């Protein structure tokens, strides 16, 4: 059968009666009724009923085998009048063994086992839909940044050392030298603002050697990082992030309505995202019985509670928490104008989960060095970084978002492992 002439099920279902077509896909079901047999054939666009008059050997066709089929389109017998294919001929491209190692269409298999057999698991249209939406989100992000004049950069993932603490670095053997997998493109994106690109972004793997077994941490995830020059303050960055979020949700709603319906997810484009001072957030948390000191960070429990509070009080799924304590932020975050204990930084929380951290960065060479000293950082070790700010660098700031977390939050998935095809965590290196 000429696979160059193969058409998608979705298109075939819209054809006129008596059209001759070739389709191909997976055998979802075979119904044997003697002289009149039926195959449900699935491809990535839908399921088509094939009516096979005769073809007794179909009893040997196993579920999930891959076949091609040719025949004539006819209006079906069902009330819906959905088109069927009257089979002329079929070929088995690859038979599937039985039994299948997982129940593709049930919900009884553990996520762990499903990921072991992701190539089967993702044949479930609901799982498939997650990754179609993820693919669209990726496209939306690229569209948005291009529209806003950002330049896409690619930065090294093998590095000498991170600017941030070393505890989360994966060490690798690099021709007898010490090297690490990149835990953030921070240094490079700031470098490229200074290089005159002004606005840059990268969507790329980020590696974190955190031995956490949570539903929102991976050891390898996709970071969506941007950095922009000539900002007024951190609000300039939040404005862009807010527009990015609106753009993604609008674009996904426009392009993925079938997939969202299948997953029973109803998302709304936020009107505006509230920006709350961390002090204000902490007093709201206190009212809920969660006490945090001025210098504390927000832990995941606090993020969850704050997610519930803003949902009620502001009718918003999102919140920017701003002005995090200097104690908890890296040395390159700019300090607040009138409060040396605060920073011009923010976190973005979606349905109670942090999806991004950003800030205005300190671009003044002398102050940056003082801040590094204050954090007890050995200046000799960060020369390569601070030199960026010695020869002309604009005010700038940026954000690091996690794509996998965004997919998780958009689709309200209870585990980040549902949002990535082949997750890496402390226990998993395969497939
Ligand atoms: P968390 O506090 O949730 O561990 P973080 O503050 O350490 O996150 P950042 O360094 O701010 O993370 O990274 C920026 C973004 O990257 C986060 O907001 C999140 O969306 C994503 N991210 C960070 N660590 C992970 C991880 N281990 N797995 C998946 N996504 C992550
Ligand atoms: Mg963070």
Tab-separated table of C-alpha atoms and ligand atoms in Angstrom:
chain	number	residue	atom	x	y	z
A	1	UNK	CA	0.000	0.000	0.000
A	2	UNK	CA	1.371	3.417	-0.907
A	3	UNK	CA	1.905	5.187	2.420
A	4	UNK	CA	2.611	8.421	0.557
A	5	UNK	CA	-1.137	8.466	-0.145
A	6	UNK	CA	-2.052	7.840	3.489
A	7	UNK	CA	-4.509	10.327	5.001
A	8	UNK	CA	-5.297	11.191	8.618
A	9	UNK	CA	-8.471	9.811	10.193
A	10	UNK	CA	-9.713	13.314	11.017
A	11	UNK	CA	-9.599	14.288	7.336
A	12	UNK	CA	-11.052	11.003	6.128
A	13	UNK	CA	-14.058	11.441	8.457
A	14	UNK	CA	-14.897	14.611	6.535
A	15	UNK	CA	-14.746	13.031	3.075
A	16	UNK	CA	-17.654	12.561	0.701
A	17	UNK	CA	-19.240	9.135	0.422
A	18	UNK	CA	-17.564	6.811	-2.081
A	19	UNK	CA	-14.136	8.491	-1.741
A	20	UNK	CA	-11.288	5.993	-2.008
A	21	UNK	CA	-8.752	6.422	0.820
A	22	UNK	CA	-5.711	4.884	2.458
A	23	UNK	CA	-5.395	5.151	6.250
A	24	UNK	CA	-2.872	3.728	8.696
A	25	UNK	CA	-2.566	3.451	12.435
A	26	UNK	CA	-3.006	1.254	15.480
A	27	UNK	CA	-5.712	-1.381	15.905
A	28	UNK	CA	-7.646	-0.296	18.955
A	29	UNK	CA	-10.275	-3.012	18.818
A	30	UNK	CA	-11.387	-5.879	16.568
A	31	UNK	CA	-15.010	-6.953	16.711
A	32	UNK	CA	-15.646	-10.325	15.075
A	33	UNK	CA	-19.178	-11.117	13.982
A	34	UNK	CA	-18.680	-13.868	11.435
A	35	UNK	CA	-19.094	-12.407	7.995
A	36	UNK	CA	-19.191	-8.791	9.062
A	37	UNK	CA	-16.189	-7.675	11.124
A	38	UNK	CA	-15.103	-4.334	12.518
A	39	UNK	CA	-11.783	-2.728	13.317
A	40	UNK	CA	-11.369	0.487	15.271
A	41	UNK	CA	-8.312	2.109	13.775
A	42	UNK	CA	-6.599	4.915	15.703
A	43	UNK	CA	-4.076	7.419	14.469
A	44	UNK	CA	-2.914	10.606	16.137
A	45	UNK	CA	-5.980	12.484	14.930
A	46	UNK	CA	-8.809	10.149	15.889
A	47	UNK	CA	-10.491	6.771	15.586
A	48	UNK	CA	-12.121	5.366	12.435
A	49	UNK	CA	-14.446	2.392	12.226
A	50	UNK	CA	-13.477	-0.005	9.460
A	51	UNK	CA	-16.134	-2.416	8.186
A	52	UNK	CA	-14.660	-5.634	6.879
A	53	UNK	CA	-16.960	-7.909	4.915
A	54	UNK	CA	-15.342	-11.307	5.138
A	55	UNK	CA	-11.650	-11.164	6.121
A	56	UNK	CA	-12.002	-14.085	8.561
A	57	UNK	CA	-8.274	-14.000	9.357
A	58	UNK	CA	-8.916	-10.755	11.283
A	59	UNK	CA	-9.413	-13.000	14.309
A	60	UNK	CA	-5.604	-13.158	14.454
A	61	UNK	CA	-5.175	-9.374	14.442
A	62	UNK	CA	-3.999	-8.334	17.904
A	63	UNK	CA	-4.782	-5.030	19.632
A	64	UNK	CA	-2.183	-2.275	19.088
A	65	UNK	CA	-0.834	-3.867	15.905
A	66	UNK	CA	-0.008	-1.297	13.249
A	67	UNK	CA	-1.788	-1.668	9.925
A	68	UNK	CA	-2.563	0.234	6.761
A	69	UNK	CA	-5.971	-0.106	5.120
A	70	UNK	CA	-7.577	0.984	1.879
A	71	UNK	CA	-11.242	1.216	1.040
A	72	UNK	CA	-14.275	3.387	0.391
A	73	UNK	CA	-15.808	5.988	2.675
A	74	UNK	CA	-19.493	5.528	3.496
A	75	UNK	CA	-21.949	7.096	5.903
A	76	UNK	CA	-22.086	4.798	8.943
A	77	UNK	CA	-25.019	3.050	10.571
A	78	UNK	CA	-24.648	4.871	13.898
A	79	UNK	CA	-27.069	7.653	14.856
A	80	UNK	CA	-24.254	10.185	14.614
A	81	UNK	CA	-23.887	9.291	10.959
A	82	UNK	CA	-20.115	9.211	11.405
A	83	UNK	CA	-18.299	7.969	8.296
A	84	UNK	CA	-16.874	4.465	8.091
A	85	UNK	CA	-14.371	2.812	5.846
A	86	UNK	CA	-15.577	-0.186	3.837
A	87	UNK	CA	-12.432	-2.273	3.667
A	88	UNK	CA	-10.918	-3.313	0.342
A	89	UNK	CA	-7.562	-4.404	1.574
A	90	UNK	CA	-5.231	-4.161	4.560
A	91	UNK	CA	-1.586	-4.841	5.405
A	92	UNK	CA	-0.020	-5.561	8.764
A	93	UNK	CA	2.960	-3.234	9.154
A	94	UNK	CA	3.922	-4.538	12.587
A	95	UNK	CA	1.952	-6.991	14.727
A	96	UNK	CA	1.706	-6.385	18.479
A	97	UNK	CA	2.451	-9.185	20.915
A	98	UNK	CA	-0.092	-10.065	23.580
A	99	UNK	CA	-0.669	-9.461	26.379
A	100	UNK	CA	0.360	-5.807	26.483
A	101	UNK	CA	2.562	-5.025	29.508
A	102	UNK	CA	0.296	-2.165	30.635
A	103	UNK	CA	-3.384	-1.378	30.423
A	104	UNK	CA	-3.170	1.576	28.038
A	105	UNK	CA	-6.743	2.772	28.381
A	106	UNK	CA	-7.441	1.963	32.019
A	107	UNK	CA	-6.266	4.004	34.962
A	108	UNK	CA	-5.002	1.145	37.096
A	109	UNK	CA	-1.318	1.216	36.109
A	110	UNK	CA	1.047	3.173	38.390
A	111	UNK	CA	2.771	6.228	36.928
A	112	UNK	CA	6.100	4.479	37.468
A	113	UNK	CA	5.168	1.518	35.310
A	114	UNK	CA	3.491	3.730	32.741
A	115	UNK	CA	6.704	5.682	32.297
A	116	UNK	CA	8.637	2.429	31.868
A	117	UNK	CA	6.336	1.839	28.890
A	118	UNK	CA	5.825	5.442	27.820
A	119	UNK	CA	5.738	4.358	24.155
A	120	UNK	CA	2.542	2.452	24.956
A	121	UNK	CA	1.177	4.788	27.608
A	122	UNK	CA	1.227	7.817	25.303
A	123	UNK	CA	-1.051	5.991	22.850
A	124	UNK	CA	-3.869	6.801	25.249
A	125	UNK	CA	-5.408	9.902	23.623
A	126	UNK	CA	-5.569	11.637	27.010
A	127	UNK	CA	-1.841	11.203	27.586
A	128	UNK	CA	-1.187	12.141	23.976
A	129	UNK	CA	-3.228	15.312	24.491
A	130	UNK	CA	-0.979	16.441	27.373
A	131	UNK	CA	2.008	16.432	25.061
A	132	UNK	CA	0.187	18.099	22.178
A	133	UNK	CA	-0.688	20.908	24.585
A	134	UNK	CA	2.889	20.999	25.876
A	135	UNK	CA	4.135	21.280	22.296
A	136	UNK	CA	1.731	24.139	21.688
A	137	UNK	CA	2.890	25.897	24.874
A	138	UNK	CA	6.449	25.686	23.634
A	139	UNK	CA	5.347	27.247	20.343
A	140	UNK	CA	3.380	29.970	22.170
A	141	UNK	CA	6.444	30.899	24.211
A	142	UNK	CA	8.618	31.133	21.098
A	143	UNK	CA	5.915	33.187	19.300
A	144	UNK	CA	5.584	35.550	22.231
A	145	UNK	CA	9.274	36.215	22.678
A	146	UNK	CA	9.830	36.719	18.941
A	147	UNK	CA	6.901	39.131	18.829
A	148	UNK	CA	8.372	41.058	21.779
A	149	UNK	CA	11.762	41.383	20.126
A	150	UNK	CA	13.679	38.816	22.189
A	151	UNK	CA	16.584	36.976	20.583
A	152	UNK	CA	16.817	33.229	21.079
A	153	UNK	CA	20.163	32.163	22.465
A	154	UNK	CA	21.748	28.783	23.173
A	155	UNK	CA	24.171	28.657	26.073
A	156	UNK	CA	26.538	25.887	27.230
A	157	UNK	CA	25.195	23.090	29.374
A	158	UNK	CA	28.694	21.918	30.307
A	159	UNK	CA	30.184	24.520	32.590
A	160	UNK	CA	33.126	25.112	34.893
A	161	UNK	CA	30.965	26.111	37.874
A	162	UNK	CA	27.685	27.760	38.691
A	163	UNK	CA	27.270	31.298	39.971
A	164	UNK	CA	24.837	29.993	42.545
A	165	UNK	CA	25.572	27.553	45.346
A	166	UNK	CA	27.411	24.416	44.352
A	167	UNK	CA	25.187	21.991	46.216
A	168	UNK	CA	22.819	21.362	43.325
A	169	UNK	CA	25.471	20.759	40.673
A	170	UNK	CA	25.953	17.445	38.870
A	171	UNK	CA	29.661	16.801	38.561
A	172	UNK	CA	30.889	15.302	35.296
A	173	UNK	CA	34.210	13.926	34.167
A	174	UNK	CA	35.617	16.314	31.549
A	175	UNK	CA	38.990	15.076	30.299
A	176	UNK	CA	40.333	14.879	33.844
A	177	UNK	CA	39.023	18.340	34.680
A	178	UNK	CA	36.104	19.136	36.951
A	179	UNK	CA	33.006	20.202	35.081
A	180	UNK	CA	29.323	20.462	35.887
A	181	UNK	CA	25.969	20.277	34.157
A	182	UNK	CA	24.406	23.715	33.988
A	183	UNK	CA	21.947	24.470	36.786
A	184	UNK	CA	20.892	27.788	35.211
A	185	UNK	CA	21.794	29.950	32.197
A	186	UNK	CA	21.844	32.976	34.536
A	187	UNK	CA	25.379	34.166	33.863
A	188	UNK	CA	25.079	33.745	30.098
A	189	UNK	CA	21.797	35.508	29.655
A	190	UNK	CA	23.093	38.515	31.604
A	191	UNK	CA	26.257	38.361	29.504
A	192	UNK	CA	24.190	38.559	26.319
A	193	UNK	CA	22.247	41.586	27.549
A	194	UNK	CA	25.619	43.249	28.116
A	195	UNK	CA	26.696	41.999	24.681
A	196	UNK	CA	24.143	44.341	23.153
A	197	UNK	CA	21.318	41.933	22.366
A	198	UNK	CA	19.293	43.713	25.091
A	199	UNK	CA	16.509	41.112	25.150
A	200	UNK	CA	17.316	37.382	25.110
A	201	UNK	CA	15.612	34.104	25.945
A	202	UNK	CA	16.452	30.439	26.058
A	203	UNK	CA	14.334	27.307	26.373
A	204	UNK	CA	16.675	24.500	27.351
A	205	UNK	CA	17.417	21.727	29.843
A	206	UNK	CA	18.391	22.698	33.371
A	207	UNK	CA	20.025	20.176	35.682
A	208	UNK	CA	19.602	20.168	39.465
A	209	UNK	CA	21.180	17.572	41.705
A	210	UNK	CA	18.408	17.854	44.286
A	211	UNK	CA	17.572	14.585	45.902
A	212	UNK	CA	13.964	15.570	46.399
A	213	UNK	CA	11.107	13.179	45.929
A	214	UNK	CA	8.289	15.640	45.489
A	215	UNK	CA	5.537	15.910	42.895
A	216	UNK	CA	7.122	19.085	41.481
A	217	UNK	CA	10.864	18.434	41.276
A	218	UNK	CA	12.866	16.725	38.545
A	219	UNK	CA	16.628	16.490	38.204
A	220	UNK	CA	16.403	17.580	34.573
A	221	UNK	CA	13.736	20.030	33.503
A	222	UNK	CA	13.121	22.519	30.727
A	223	UNK	CA	13.874	26.057	31.810
A	224	UNK	CA	12.258	29.031	30.122
A	225	UNK	CA	14.697	31.826	30.818
A	226	UNK	CA	14.649	35.430	29.702
A	227	UNK	CA	16.637	38.538	30.461
A	228	UNK	CA	15.932	42.115	29.370
A	229	UNK	CA	17.956	45.310	29.439
A	230	UNK	CA	17.081	48.953	30.126
A	231	UNK	CA	14.342	48.113	32.610
A	232	UNK	CA	12.933	50.677	34.994
A	233	UNK	CA	12.687	48.141	37.811
A	234	UNK	CA	11.462	44.591	38.526
A	235	UNK	CA	7.929	45.611	37.494
A	236	UNK	CA	9.125	45.948	33.894
A	237	UNK	CA	10.043	42.242	34.014
A	238	UNK	CA	6.770	41.242	35.672
A	239	UNK	CA	4.839	43.126	32.974
A	240	UNK	CA	6.457	40.944	30.302
A	241	UNK	CA	5.978	37.747	32.322
A	242	UNK	CA	2.315	38.608	32.852
A	243	UNK	CA	1.818	39.144	29.120
A	244	UNK	CA	3.641	35.899	28.401
A	245	UNK	CA	1.277	33.961	30.670
A	246	UNK	CA	-1.776	35.577	29.065
A	247	UNK	CA	-0.410	34.840	25.603
A	248	UNK	CA	0.300	31.171	26.369
A	249	UNK	CA	-3.145	30.525	27.816
A	250	UNK	CA	-4.945	32.357	25.012
A	251	UNK	CA	-2.942	30.548	22.346
A	252	UNK	CA	-3.450	27.118	23.933
A	253	UNK	CA	-7.186	27.792	24.255
A	254	UNK	CA	-7.335	28.746	20.579
A	255	UNK	CA	-5.320	25.828	19.253
A	256	UNK	CA	-5.978	22.954	21.650
A	257	UNK	CA	-9.696	23.071	22.418
A	258	UNK	CA	-10.166	19.364	21.522
A	259	UNK	CA	-7.313	18.326	23.804
A	260	UNK	CA	-8.479	20.568	26.667
A	261	UNK	CA	-12.002	19.140	26.355
A	262	UNK	CA	-10.658	15.613	26.374
A	263	UNK	CA	-8.753	16.379	29.583
A	264	UNK	CA	-11.787	18.245	30.990
A	265	UNK	CA	-9.637	21.290	31.691
A	266	UNK	CA	-11.142	24.733	31.604
A	267	UNK	CA	-8.556	27.515	31.715
A	268	UNK	CA	-9.203	31.215	31.760
A	269	UNK	CA	-6.869	33.934	30.531
A	270	UNK	CA	-6.084	35.993	33.655
A	271	UNK	CA	-7.258	39.606	33.521
A	272	UNK	CA	-4.370	40.857	35.624
A	273	UNK	CA	-2.056	39.180	38.087
A	274	UNK	CA	-1.944	40.678	41.596
A	275	UNK	CA	1.490	41.696	42.930
A	276	UNK	CA	1.697	41.249	46.691
A	277	UNK	CA	4.517	42.269	48.990
A	278	UNK	CA	5.956	39.274	50.818
A	279	UNK	CA	5.312	41.044	54.154
A	280	UNK	CA	1.621	41.308	53.265
A	281	UNK	CA	1.632	37.628	52.232
A	282	UNK	CA	3.226	36.615	55.528
A	283	UNK	CA	0.572	38.409	57.537
A	284	UNK	CA	-2.138	36.673	55.469
A	285	UNK	CA	-0.410	33.370	56.207
A	286	UNK	CA	-0.274	34.216	59.898
A	287	UNK	CA	-4.046	34.589	59.915
A	288	UNK	CA	-4.205	31.027	58.574
A	289	UNK	CA	-1.964	29.814	61.404
A	290	UNK	CA	1.258	29.688	59.389
A	291	UNK	CA	3.928	31.765	61.104
A	292	UNK	CA	7.026	32.880	59.187
A	293	UNK	CA	9.732	35.325	60.275
A	294	UNK	CA	10.780	38.354	58.196
A	295	UNK	CA	13.771	36.494	56.822
A	296	UNK	CA	11.990	33.260	55.968
A	297	UNK	CA	11.355	32.075	52.433
A	298	UNK	CA	7.933	30.762	51.437
A	299	UNK	CA	7.925	26.962	51.650
A	300	UNK	CA	5.691	24.847	49.429
A	301	UNK	CA	2.976	24.693	52.082
A	302	UNK	CA	2.890	28.500	52.266
A	303	UNK	CA	2.688	28.711	48.477
A	304	UNK	CA	-0.268	26.367	48.520
A	305	UNK	CA	-2.086	28.399	51.181
A	306	UNK	CA	-1.348	31.670	49.398
A	307	UNK	CA	-2.689	30.123	46.182
A	308	UNK	CA	-5.988	29.435	47.964
A	309	UNK	CA	-6.099	32.920	49.499
A	310	UNK	CA	-5.626	34.780	46.193
A	311	UNK	CA	-8.119	32.532	44.488
A	312	UNK	CA	-10.710	33.586	47.056
A	313	UNK	CA	-9.728	37.192	47.564
A	314	UNK	CA	-8.622	38.219	44.047
A	315	UNK	CA	-10.345	35.488	41.979
A	316	UNK	CA	-6.945	34.800	40.478
A	317	UNK	CA	-5.088	31.539	39.790
A	318	UNK	CA	-1.848	33.537	39.723
A	319	UNK	CA	0.012	35.784	42.102
A	320	UNK	CA	3.353	37.574	42.025
A	321	UNK	CA	4.935	37.674	45.457
A	322	UNK	CA	7.483	40.498	45.475
A	323	UNK	CA	10.308	41.845	47.595
A	324	UNK	CA	11.820	38.597	48.945
A	325	UNK	CA	14.315	38.951	51.814
A	326	UNK	CA	17.943	39.571	50.833
A	327	UNK	CA	18.846	36.737	53.167
A	328	UNK	CA	17.176	34.205	50.872
A	329	UNK	CA	18.132	35.594	47.476
A	330	UNK	CA	21.391	35.237	45.548
A	331	UNK	CA	23.984	38.027	45.720
A	332	UNK	CA	23.217	39.348	42.224
A	333	UNK	CA	19.602	40.295	42.994
A	334	UNK	CA	19.296	44.066	43.372
A	335	UNK	CA	18.464	45.258	46.867
A	336	UNK	CA	15.316	47.288	47.397
A	337	UNK	CA	15.719	51.071	47.252
A	338	UNK	CA	14.702	51.845	50.805
A	339	UNK	CA	15.219	48.521	52.512
A	340	UNK	CA	18.601	46.795	52.523
A	341	UNK	CA	16.924	43.636	53.844
A	342	UNK	CA	14.661	43.349	50.800
A	343	UNK	CA	15.327	42.670	47.112
A	344	UNK	CA	13.755	43.720	43.828
A	345	UNK	CA	12.723	40.155	43.263
A	346	UNK	CA	9.576	38.133	42.721
A	347	UNK	CA	8.165	34.647	42.477
A	348	UNK	CA	5.223	33.757	40.281
A	349	UNK	CA	2.798	31.266	41.827
A	350	UNK	CA	0.173	29.396	39.752
A	351	UNK	CA	-2.517	27.496	41.644
A	352	UNK	CA	-0.284	27.381	44.712
A	353	UNK	CA	2.885	26.209	42.966
A	354	UNK	CA	5.945	28.342	42.215
A	355	UNK	CA	6.499	28.423	38.468
A	356	UNK	CA	9.090	31.168	38.229
A	357	UNK	CA	11.590	33.352	40.025
A	358	UNK	CA	12.830	36.675	38.752
A	359	UNK	CA	14.430	39.945	39.756
A	360	UNK	CA	16.153	43.083	38.745
A	361	UNK	CA	19.871	42.215	38.789
A	362	UNK	CA	22.605	44.341	40.309
A	363	UNK	CA	24.463	45.824	37.303
A	364	UNK	CA	26.767	48.194	39.215
A	365	UNK	CA	30.181	46.556	39.403
A	366	UNK	CA	31.199	47.959	42.792
A	367	UNK	CA	27.919	47.235	44.523
A	368	UNK	CA	27.758	43.754	43.025
A	369	UNK	CA	31.192	42.969	44.469
A	370	UNK	CA	30.137	44.299	47.862
A	371	UNK	CA	27.021	42.149	47.781
A	372	UNK	CA	29.066	39.063	46.908
A	373	UNK	CA	31.382	39.832	49.829
A	374	UNK	CA	28.421	40.249	52.138
A	375	UNK	CA	27.277	36.733	51.150
A	376	UNK	CA	30.756	35.361	51.882
A	377	UNK	CA	31.494	34.519	48.243
A	378	UNK	CA	35.139	34.219	47.199
A	379	UNK	CA	35.550	37.064	44.673
A	380	UNK	CA	38.346	35.255	42.819
A	381	UNK	CA	35.883	32.529	41.917
A	382	UNK	CA	33.374	34.849	40.302
A	383	UNK	CA	35.668	37.182	38.345
A	384	UNK	CA	34.327	35.799	35.078
A	385	UNK	CA	30.854	36.820	36.182
A	386	UNK	CA	31.451	40.250	37.723
A	387	UNK	CA	33.638	41.326	34.791
A	388	UNK	CA	30.465	41.435	32.684
A	389	UNK	CA	29.528	44.572	34.610
A	390	UNK	CA	32.851	46.363	34.271
A	391	UNK	CA	32.600	47.540	30.682
A	392	UNK	CA	29.115	48.925	30.224
A	393	UNK	CA	26.006	47.020	31.122
A	394	UNK	CA	22.440	48.396	31.186
A	395	UNK	CA	19.981	47.997	34.029
A	396	UNK	CA	18.425	44.609	33.495
A	397	UNK	CA	16.365	41.813	34.959
A	398	UNK	CA	14.802	38.538	34.010
A	399	UNK	CA	13.021	35.420	35.065
A	400	UNK	CA	13.499	31.664	35.105
A	401	UNK	CA	10.316	29.651	34.594
A	402	UNK	CA	9.889	25.881	34.495
A	403	UNK	CA	8.071	24.559	31.422
A	404	UNK	CA	7.228	21.228	33.058
A	405	UNK	CA	5.730	22.995	36.076
A	406	UNK	CA	3.713	25.255	33.788
A	407	UNK	CA	2.275	22.236	31.950
A	408	UNK	CA	1.529	20.649	35.330
A	409	UNK	CA	-0.263	23.773	36.586
A	410	UNK	CA	-2.176	24.443	33.371
A	411	UNK	CA	-3.558	20.917	33.203
A	412	UNK	CA	-3.856	20.510	36.990
A	413	UNK	CA	-1.771	17.320	36.939
A	414	UNK	CA	-1.003	15.933	40.366
A	415	UNK	CA	2.578	14.975	39.506
A	416	UNK	CA	5.176	16.807	37.406
A	417	UNK	CA	6.107	13.404	35.937
A	418	UNK	CA	2.788	13.467	34.053
A	419	UNK	CA	3.915	16.658	32.302
A	420	UNK	CA	7.193	15.384	30.849
A	421	UNK	CA	7.579	12.420	28.498
A	422	UNK	CA	10.644	10.832	30.050
A	423	UNK	CA	11.288	12.253	33.516
A	424	UNK	CA	14.588	12.171	35.341
A	425	UNK	CA	14.504	12.016	39.137
A	426	UNK	CA	16.894	10.619	41.766
A	427	UNK	CA	15.563	7.116	41.095
A	428	UNK	CA	15.166	7.204	37.333
A	429	UNK	CA	17.722	7.148	34.525
A	430	UNK	CA	15.751	5.075	32.023
A	431	UNK	CA	14.080	4.885	29.551
B	1	LIG	P1	11.660	25.242	44.288
B	1	LIG	O1	11.706	26.221	45.431
B	1	LIG	O2	10.268	24.884	43.886
B	1	LIG	O3	12.555	24.079	44.473
B	1	LIG	P2	13.562	26.978	43.068
B	1	LIG	O4	13.178	28.276	43.667
B	1	LIG	O5	14.696	26.227	43.627
B	1	LIG	O6	12.264	26.034	43.026
B	1	LIG	P3	14.467	28.395	40.754
B	1	LIG	O7	15.927	28.309	40.903
B	1	LIG	O8	13.772	29.642	41.143
B	1	LIG	O9	13.796	27.154	41.503
B	1	LIG	O10	14.118	27.966	39.244
B	1	LIG	C1	13.225	28.667	38.409
B	1	LIG	C2	12.029	27.804	38.046
B	1	LIG	O11	12.431	26.570	37.503
B	1	LIG	C3	11.147	27.408	39.220
B	1	LIG	O12	10.259	28.427	39.546
B	1	LIG	C4	10.452	26.184	38.686
B	1	LIG	O13	9.401	26.524	37.796
B	1	LIG	C5	11.526	25.536	37.865
B	1	LIG	N1	12.235	24.518	38.657
B	1	LIG	C6	13.196	24.710	39.573
B	1	LIG	N2	13.656	23.564	40.088
B	1	LIG	C7	12.948	22.597	39.456
B	1	LIG	C8	12.967	21.178	39.525
B	1	LIG	N3	13.813	20.538	40.337
B	1	LIG	N4	12.124	20.487	38.736
B	1	LIG	C9	11.279	21.122	37.908
B	1	LIG	N5	11.226	22.455	37.779
B	1	LIG	C10	12.036	23.204	38.551
B	2	LIG	MG1	12.648	29.995	42.796
